[in-house]
């Protein structure tokens, strides 16, 4: 059996199960400020903690939704190793994404991955769809949920 076929067979056994929970990461004001500069989105709700505390219901500045989403790659590094025979992993995109709760500066986040679907994508690739839930420590409502597609590329 090829490495790809083996990966498909083993992955199918995990559909519907939680396949990884990442470590916690703190989203502090420095991270938010750096993201704001990189993306040129320096709206005051992100970069002016005093004004955000005074003029918003959040109690301080909040992370960009796309900053929270961008941490998905970091969460995945905590949760997934390369499969036998896999030569690389490629971000294939999102099917659905919802931002459910703002992330206040200083919050700790982690990602939870539940495998939803696996599909052969050509002769050398495995497409995996995971439900990603980004939790905020101490909060019932997650920061976001997304259906994330990852392509595992295999050698010949």
Coordinates of N, CA, C and O in Angstrom, one line a residue:
X1 N 0.9 -1.2 0.0 CA 0.0 0.0 0.0 C 0.9 1.2 0.0 O 1.9 1.3 0.7
X2 N 0.6 2.2 -0.8 CA 1.4 3.4 -0.9 C 1.2 4.3 0.4 O 0.2 4.1 1.2
X3 N 2.1 5.2 0.6 CA 2.0 6.1 1.8 C 0.7 6.9 1.7 O 0.1 7.1 2.8
X4 N 0.3 7.3 0.6 CA -0.9 8.1 0.4 C -2.1 7.2 0.8 O -3.0 7.7 1.6
X5 N -2.2 6.1 0.3 CA -3.3 5.2 0.6 C -3.3 4.8 2.1 O -4.4 4.8 2.7
X6 N -2.2 4.6 2.6 CA -2.1 4.3 4.1 C -2.6 5.5 4.9 O -3.4 5.4 5.9
X7 N -2.2 6.7 4.5 CA -2.6 8.0 5.2 C -4.2 8.1 5.1 O -4.8 8.5 6.1
X8 N -4.7 7.8 3.9 CA -6.2 8.0 3.8 C -6.9 7.0 4.7 O -7.8 7.3 5.4
X9 N -6.4 5.7 4.7 CA -7.0 4.7 5.5 C -7.0 5.0 7.0 O -8.0 4.9 7.7
X10 N -5.8 5.5 7.4 CA -5.6 5.8 8.9 C -6.4 7.1 9.2 O -7.0 7.1 10.3
X11 N -6.4 8.0 8.3 CA -7.2 9.3 8.6 C -8.7 9.1 8.7 O -9.4 9.7 9.5
X12 N -9.2 8.2 7.8 CA -10.6 7.9 7.8 C -11.1 7.4 9.1 O -12.2 7.6 9.5
X13 N -10.2 6.7 9.8 CA -10.6 6.1 11.2 C -10.8 7.2 12.2 O -11.4 7.0 13.2
X14 N -10.2 8.4 11.9 CA -10.3 9.5 12.9 C -11.4 10.5 12.6 O -11.6 11.5 13.4
X15 N -12.1 10.4 11.5 CA -13.2 11.3 11.2 C -14.2 11.4 12.3 O -14.6 10.4 12.9
X16 N -14.5 12.7 12.7 CA -15.4 12.9 13.8 C -14.7 13.0 15.2 O -15.4 13.3 16.2
X17 N -13.4 12.8 15.2 CA -12.8 12.8 16.5 C -11.9 14.1 16.6 O -11.4 14.6 15.6
X18 N -11.6 14.5 17.9 CA -10.7 15.6 18.1 C -9.3 15.0 17.9 O -8.9 14.0 18.6
X19 N -8.5 15.6 17.0 CA -7.2 15.1 16.6 C -6.1 15.9 17.2 O -4.9 15.6 17.0
X20 N -6.4 17.0 17.8 CA -5.3 17.8 18.4 C -5.8 19.0 19.2 O -6.9 19.6 18.9
X21 N -5.1 19.3 20.3 CA -5.4 20.5 21.1 C -4.0 21.2 21.3 O -3.1 20.6 21.8
X22 N -3.9 22.4 20.9 CA -2.6 23.1 20.9 C -2.3 23.6 22.3 O -3.1 23.6 23.2
X23 N -1.1 24.1 22.5 CA -0.7 24.9 23.7 C -1.4 26.2 23.7 O -1.8 26.7 22.6
X24 N -1.4 26.8 24.8 CA -2.0 28.2 24.9 C -0.9 29.2 24.4 O 0.3 29.0 24.6
X25 N -1.4 30.3 23.8 CA -0.5 31.4 23.4 C -1.2 32.7 23.8 O -2.4 32.8 23.7
X26 N -0.4 33.6 24.4 CA -0.9 34.9 24.8 C -0.8 35.9 23.7 O 0.2 36.1 23.0
X27 N -2.0 36.5 23.5 CA -2.1 37.6 22.5 C -2.0 38.9 23.3 O -2.9 39.4 23.8
X28 N -0.8 39.4 23.3 CA -0.5 40.7 24.1 C -0.6 41.9 23.1 O -0.7 41.8 21.9
X29 N -0.5 43.1 23.7 CA -0.6 44.3 23.0 C 0.6 44.4 22.0 O 0.4 44.9 20.9
X30 N 1.8 44.0 22.3 CA 2.9 44.0 21.4 C 2.6 43.2 20.1 O 2.8 43.7 19.0
X31 N 2.0 42.0 20.3 CA 1.6 41.2 19.1 C 0.6 41.9 18.3 O 0.7 41.9 17.0
X32 N -0.4 42.5 18.9 CA -1.4 43.2 18.2 C -0.9 44.4 17.4 O -1.2 44.6 16.3
X33 N 0.0 45.2 18.1 CA 0.6 46.3 17.4 C 1.5 45.9 16.2 O 1.4 46.6 15.2
X34 N 2.2 44.8 16.4 CA 3.1 44.4 15.2 C 2.2 43.9 14.1 O 2.5 44.2 12.9
X35 N 1.1 43.2 14.4 CA 0.2 42.8 13.3 C -0.4 44.0 12.7 O -0.6 44.0 11.4
X36 N -0.8 45.0 13.4 CA -1.4 46.2 12.9 C -0.5 46.9 11.9 O -0.9 47.3 10.8
X37 N 0.8 47.0 12.3 CA 1.8 47.6 11.4 C 2.0 46.8 10.1 O 2.0 47.3 9.0
X38 N 2.0 45.5 10.3 CA 2.3 44.6 9.1 C 1.1 44.7 8.1 O 1.3 44.7 6.9
X39 N -0.1 44.7 8.6 CA -1.3 44.7 7.8 C -1.8 46.1 7.4 O -2.7 46.2 6.7
X40 N -1.2 47.1 8.0 CA -1.6 48.5 7.9 C -3.1 48.7 8.3 O -3.8 49.5 7.8
X41 N -3.5 47.9 9.3 CA -4.8 48.1 9.9 C -4.6 48.6 11.4 O -4.5 47.8 12.3
X42 N -4.4 49.9 11.5 CA -4.1 50.5 12.8 C -5.3 51.2 13.4 O -5.1 52.2 14.0
X43 N -6.5 50.6 13.2 CA -7.7 51.2 13.8 C -7.5 51.2 15.3 O -6.9 50.3 15.9
X44 N -8.0 52.3 15.9 CA -7.7 52.5 17.4 C -8.2 51.4 18.3 O -7.7 51.2 19.3
X45 N -9.3 50.7 17.9 CA -9.7 49.6 18.8 C -8.7 48.5 19.0 O -8.7 47.8 19.9
X46 N -7.7 48.5 18.1 CA -6.6 47.6 18.2 C -5.3 48.2 18.9 O -4.7 47.5 19.7
X47 N -5.0 49.4 18.6 CA -3.7 50.0 18.9 C -3.8 51.1 20.0 O -2.7 51.6 20.4
X48 N -4.9 51.4 20.5 CA -5.0 52.5 21.5 C -5.8 51.9 22.7 O -7.0 52.1 22.8
X49 N -5.1 51.2 23.6 CA -5.7 50.5 24.7 C -6.6 51.5 25.6 O -7.6 51.1 26.1
X50 N -6.1 52.7 25.9 CA -6.8 53.6 26.7 C -8.1 54.0 26.1 O -9.2 54.0 26.8
X51 N -8.1 54.4 24.8 CA -9.3 54.8 24.2 C -10.3 53.6 24.0 O -11.5 53.8 24.3
X52 N -9.7 52.4 23.7 CA -10.6 51.2 23.6 C -11.3 50.9 24.9 O -12.4 50.5 25.0
X53 N -10.5 51.1 26.0 CA -11.1 50.9 27.4 C -12.2 51.8 27.7 O -13.3 51.5 28.2
X54 N -12.1 53.1 27.2 CA -13.0 54.1 27.5 C -14.2 54.1 26.6 O -15.3 54.5 27.0
X55 N -14.0 53.7 25.3 CA -15.1 53.9 24.3 C -15.7 52.6 23.7 O -16.5 52.7 22.8
X56 N -15.2 51.5 24.2 CA -15.8 50.2 23.7 C -16.3 49.4 24.9 O -15.9 49.6 26.0
X57 N -17.1 48.4 24.6 CA -17.6 47.5 25.6 C -16.5 46.4 26.0 O -16.8 45.5 26.8
X58 N -15.4 46.4 25.3 CA -14.4 45.3 25.5 C -13.5 45.4 26.7 O -12.8 44.5 27.0
X59 N -13.4 46.6 27.3 CA -12.5 46.8 28.4 C -11.1 47.0 28.1 O -10.2 47.1 28.9
X60 N -10.8 47.2 26.8 CA -9.4 47.4 26.3 C -9.3 47.1 24.8 O -10.4 46.9 24.2
X61 N -8.1 47.1 24.3 CA -8.0 46.9 22.9 C -8.2 45.4 22.6 O -8.1 44.6 23.5
X62 N -8.6 45.2 21.3 CA -8.8 43.8 20.9 C -7.9 43.5 19.7 O -7.5 44.3 18.9
X63 N -7.7 42.2 19.6 CA -6.9 41.7 18.5 C -7.7 41.7 17.2 O -8.9 41.6 17.2
X64 N -7.0 41.9 16.1 CA -7.7 41.8 14.8 C -8.2 40.3 14.6 O -7.6 39.4 15.0
X65 N -9.4 40.2 14.0 CA -9.9 38.9 13.7 C -8.9 38.1 12.9 O -8.6 36.9 13.1
X66 N -8.2 38.7 11.9 CA -7.3 38.0 11.1 C -6.0 37.7 11.8 O -5.3 36.7 11.5
X67 N -5.7 38.4 12.9 CA -4.6 38.0 13.8 C -4.9 36.7 14.4 O -4.1 35.7 14.4
X68 N -6.1 36.6 15.0 CA -6.5 35.4 15.6 C -6.5 34.2 14.7 O -6.0 33.1 15.0
X69 N -7.0 34.4 13.5 CA -7.0 33.4 12.4 C -5.6 33.0 12.0 O -5.3 31.8 11.8
X70 N -4.7 34.0 12.0 CA -3.3 33.7 11.5 C -2.6 32.8 12.5 O -1.6 32.1 12.1
X71 N -3.1 32.7 13.7 CA -2.5 31.8 14.7 C -2.8 30.4 14.5 O -2.2 29.5 15.1
X72 N -3.7 30.1 13.6 CA -4.1 28.7 13.2 C -2.8 27.9 12.8 O -2.7 26.7 13.2
X73 N -1.9 28.5 12.1 CA -0.7 27.8 11.7 C 0.1 27.4 12.9 O 0.6 26.3 13.0
X74 N 0.2 28.3 13.9 CA 1.0 28.0 15.1 C 0.3 26.9 15.9 O 1.0 26.0 16.4
X75 N -1.0 26.9 16.0 CA -1.8 25.9 16.7 C -1.5 24.5 16.0 O -1.4 23.5 16.6
X76 N -1.6 24.5 14.7 CA -1.4 23.3 13.9 C 0.0 22.7 14.2 O 0.2 21.5 14.3
X77 N 1.0 23.5 14.3 CA 2.4 23.0 14.6 C 2.4 22.3 15.9 O 3.2 21.3 16.0
X78 N 1.6 22.7 16.8 CA 1.5 22.0 18.1 C 0.9 20.6 18.0 O 1.1 19.8 18.9
X79 N 0.0 20.5 17.0 CA -0.9 19.3 17.0 C -0.6 18.3 15.9 O -1.0 17.1 16.1
X80 N 0.1 18.6 14.9 CA 0.3 17.7 13.8 C 1.7 17.5 13.4 O 2.5 18.5 13.2
X81 N 2.1 16.2 13.2 CA 3.4 15.9 12.6 C 3.1 15.5 11.2 O 2.0 15.2 10.8
X82 N 4.2 15.4 10.4 CA 4.1 15.0 9.1 C 3.7 13.5 9.1 O 4.1 12.7 10.0
X83 N 2.9 13.1 8.2 CA 2.5 11.7 8.0 C 3.6 10.9 7.3 O 4.4 11.5 6.6
X84 N 3.7 9.6 7.6 CA 4.7 8.8 6.9 C 4.6 9.0 5.4 O 3.5 8.8 4.8
X85 N 5.7 9.4 4.8 CA 5.8 9.6 3.3 C 5.4 11.0 2.9 O 5.5 11.4 1.7
X86 N 4.9 11.8 3.8 CA 4.5 13.2 3.4 C 5.7 14.0 3.3 O 6.6 14.0 4.1
X87 N 5.7 14.9 2.2 CA 6.9 15.7 2.0 C 6.6 17.2 2.4 O 7.6 18.0 2.6
X88 N 5.4 17.6 2.4 CA 5.0 19.0 2.8 C 3.5 19.1 3.1 O 2.8 18.2 2.6
X89 N 3.2 20.1 3.8 CA 1.8 20.5 4.0 C 1.5 21.8 3.5 O 2.4 22.7 3.5
X90 N 0.3 22.0 2.9 CA 0.0 23.2 2.2 C -1.4 23.7 2.8 O -2.3 22.9 2.8
X91 N -1.5 25.0 3.1 CA -2.7 25.6 3.5 C -3.6 25.7 2.3 O -3.2 26.3 1.3
X92 N -4.7 25.0 2.3 CA -5.6 25.0 1.1 C -6.8 25.9 1.2 O -7.6 26.1 0.3
X93 N -6.9 26.6 2.4 CA -8.0 27.6 2.5 C -9.0 27.2 3.6 O -8.9 26.2 4.3
X94 N -10.1 28.0 3.5 CA -11.2 27.8 4.5 C -12.5 27.6 3.7 O -12.7 28.3 2.7
X95 N -13.4 26.7 4.2 CA -14.7 26.6 3.7 C -15.6 27.6 4.4 O -16.4 28.3 3.8
X96 N -15.6 27.6 5.7 CA -16.4 28.5 6.5 C -15.6 29.1 7.6 O -14.7 28.4 8.2
X97 N -15.9 30.3 8.0 CA -15.2 31.0 9.0 C -16.1 32.0 9.7 O -16.8 32.8 9.0
X98 N -16.2 31.9 11.0 CA -16.9 32.9 11.8 C -16.1 33.4 13.0 O -15.6 32.6 13.7
X99 N -16.1 34.7 13.2 CA -15.5 35.3 14.3 C -16.6 35.5 15.3 O -17.6 36.2 15.1
X100 N -16.5 34.8 16.5 CA -17.6 34.8 17.4 C -17.5 35.7 18.6 O -18.4 36.1 19.2
X101 N -16.2 35.9 19.1 CA -16.0 36.7 20.2 C -14.7 37.5 20.1 O -13.7 36.9 19.7
X102 N -14.7 38.8 20.4 CA -13.4 39.5 20.3 C -12.4 39.0 21.3 O -12.7 38.5 22.4
X103 N -11.1 39.1 20.9 CA -10.0 38.7 21.8 C -9.4 39.9 22.4 O -8.7 40.7 21.7
X104 N -9.6 40.1 23.7 CA -9.0 41.3 24.4 C -7.5 41.1 24.6 O -7.1 40.0 24.8
X105 N -6.8 42.1 24.4 CA -5.3 42.1 24.6 C -5.0 41.4 26.0 O -5.6 41.8 27.0
X106 N -4.1 40.5 26.0 CA -3.7 39.8 27.2 C -4.4 38.4 27.3 O -4.0 37.7 28.2
X107 N -5.3 38.1 26.4 CA -6.0 36.8 26.4 C -5.1 35.7 26.0 O -4.2 35.9 25.2
X108 N -5.4 34.5 26.5 CA -4.7 33.3 26.0 C -5.6 32.5 25.1 O -6.8 32.3 25.5
X109 N -5.1 32.0 24.0 CA -5.8 31.3 23.0 C -5.2 29.9 22.8 O -4.0 29.7 23.0
X110 N -6.0 29.0 22.4 CA -5.5 27.7 21.9 C -6.5 27.2 20.8 O -7.6 27.6 20.8
X111 N -6.0 26.3 20.0 CA -6.8 25.7 18.9 C -7.1 24.3 19.2 O -6.3 23.5 19.7
X112 N -8.3 23.9 18.8 CA -8.8 22.5 18.9 C -9.2 22.1 17.5 O -9.9 22.8 16.8
X113 N -8.7 20.9 17.1 CA -8.9 20.4 15.7 C -9.7 19.1 15.8 O -9.4 18.2 16.5
X114 N -10.8 19.1 15.0 CA -11.6 17.9 14.9 C -11.7 17.5 13.4 O -12.1 18.4 12.5
X115 N -11.2 16.4 13.0 CA -11.2 15.9 11.6 C -12.6 15.7 11.1 O -13.3 14.9 11.8
X116 N -12.9 16.3 10.0 CA -14.3 16.2 9.5 C -14.4 15.4 8.2 O -15.4 14.7 8.0
X117 N -13.3 15.4 7.4 CA -13.4 14.8 6.1 C -12.0 14.6 5.6 O -11.1 15.4 5.8
X118 N -11.7 13.5 4.8 CA -10.5 13.3 4.1 C -10.8 12.9 2.6 O -11.8 12.2 2.4
X119 N -10.1 13.4 1.7 CA -10.3 13.2 0.3 C -9.0 13.1 -0.4 O -8.1 13.9 -0.2
X120 N -8.9 12.1 -1.3 CA -7.7 12.0 -2.2 C -7.8 13.2 -3.2 O -8.9 13.4 -3.8
X121 N -6.7 13.9 -3.4 CA -6.7 15.0 -4.3 C -5.6 14.8 -5.3 O -4.5 15.2 -5.1
X122 N -5.9 14.1 -6.4 CA -4.9 13.8 -7.3 C -4.1 12.6 -6.9 O -4.3 12.0 -5.8
X123 N -3.0 12.2 -7.6 CA -2.3 11.0 -7.3 C -1.3 11.1 -6.1 O -0.8 10.1 -5.6
X124 N -1.1 12.3 -5.6 CA -0.1 12.5 -4.6 C -0.5 13.3 -3.4 O 0.3 13.6 -2.5
X125 N -1.8 13.6 -3.3 CA -2.2 14.6 -2.2 C -3.4 14.1 -1.5 O -4.3 13.5 -2.0
X126 N -3.4 14.4 -0.2 CA -4.5 14.1 0.7 C -5.1 15.4 1.2 O -4.3 16.2 1.8
X127 N -6.4 15.7 1.0 CA -7.0 16.9 1.5 C -7.7 16.5 2.8 O -8.6 15.6 2.8
X128 N -7.4 17.2 3.8 CA -8.0 17.0 5.1 C -8.8 18.3 5.5 O -8.2 19.4 5.5
X129 N -10.0 18.1 6.0 CA -10.8 19.2 6.5 C -11.0 19.0 8.0 O -11.5 18.0 8.4
X130 N -10.5 20.0 8.7 CA -10.6 20.0 10.1 C -11.5 21.2 10.6 O -11.4 22.3 10.0
X131 N -12.4 20.9 11.6 CA -13.0 22.0 12.3 C -12.0 22.6 13.3 O -11.5 21.8 14.1
X132 N -11.7 23.8 13.1 CA -10.8 24.5 14.0 C -11.7 25.4 14.9 O -12.4 26.2 14.5
X133 N -11.5 25.2 16.2 CA -12.1 26.1 17.2 C -11.0 26.7 18.0 O -10.2 26.1 18.6
X134 N -11.0 28.1 18.0 CA -10.0 28.8 18.7 C -10.7 29.3 20.0 O -11.6 30.1 20.0
X135 N -10.2 28.7 21.1 CA -10.8 29.0 22.4 C -10.0 30.2 23.1 O -8.8 30.3 22.9
X136 N -10.8 30.9 23.9 CA -10.2 32.0 24.7 C -10.3 31.4 26.2 O -11.3 31.0 26.6
X137 N -9.1 31.4 26.8 CA -9.1 30.9 28.2 C -10.1 31.6 29.1 O -10.2 32.8 29.1
X138 N -10.9 30.8 29.8 CA -11.9 31.3 30.7 C -13.2 31.8 30.1 O -14.1 32.3 30.8
X139 N -13.3 31.7 28.8 CA -14.6 32.1 28.1 C -15.3 30.9 27.5 O -14.7 30.0 27.0
X140 N -16.6 30.9 27.6 CA -17.4 29.8 27.0 C -17.5 29.9 25.5 O -17.4 28.9 24.8
X141 N -17.6 31.1 25.0 CA -17.7 31.3 23.5 C -16.3 31.4 22.9 O -15.5 32.1 23.4
X142 N -16.1 30.6 21.9 CA -14.8 30.7 21.3 C -14.6 32.0 20.5 O -15.5 32.6 20.1
X143 N -13.3 32.3 20.2 CA -13.0 33.5 19.4 C -13.5 33.2 18.0 O -14.0 34.2 17.3
X144 N -13.2 32.0 17.4 CA -13.6 31.7 16.1 C -13.8 30.3 15.9 O -13.3 29.4 16.7
X145 N -14.6 29.9 14.9 CA -14.6 28.6 14.4 C -14.5 28.6 12.8 O -14.9 29.6 12.2
X146 N -13.8 27.6 12.3 CA -13.5 27.6 10.9 C -13.4 26.1 10.4 O -12.9 25.3 11.1
X147 N -13.8 25.9 9.2 CA -13.5 24.7 8.5 C -12.2 24.9 7.7 O -12.2 25.6 6.7
X148 N -11.1 24.3 8.1 CA -9.8 24.6 7.5 C -9.4 23.4 6.7 O -9.4 22.3 7.1
X149 N -8.9 23.7 5.5 CA -8.5 22.7 4.6 C -7.0 22.6 4.5 O -6.3 23.7 4.3
X150 N -6.4 21.4 4.7 CA -5.0 21.3 4.6 C -4.7 20.2 3.6 O -5.3 19.1 3.6
X151 N -3.7 20.4 2.7 CA -3.3 19.5 1.7 C -2.0 18.8 2.2 O -1.0 19.5 2.4
X152 N -2.0 17.5 2.3 CA -0.7 16.8 2.6 C -0.2 16.2 1.3 O -0.9 15.4 0.6
X153 N 1.0 16.6 0.9 CA 1.6 16.2 -0.3 C 2.6 15.0 0.0 O 3.3 15.1 0.9
X154 N 2.5 14.0 -0.9 CA 3.3 12.8 -0.7 C 4.3 12.6 -1.8 O 4.1 13.1 -2.9
X155 N 5.4 11.9 -1.5 CA 6.3 11.6 -2.5 C 5.8 10.5 -3.4 O 4.7 9.9 -3.1
X156 N 6.5 10.2 -4.5 CA 6.0 9.2 -5.4 C 5.7 7.8 -4.7 O 6.3 7.4 -3.8

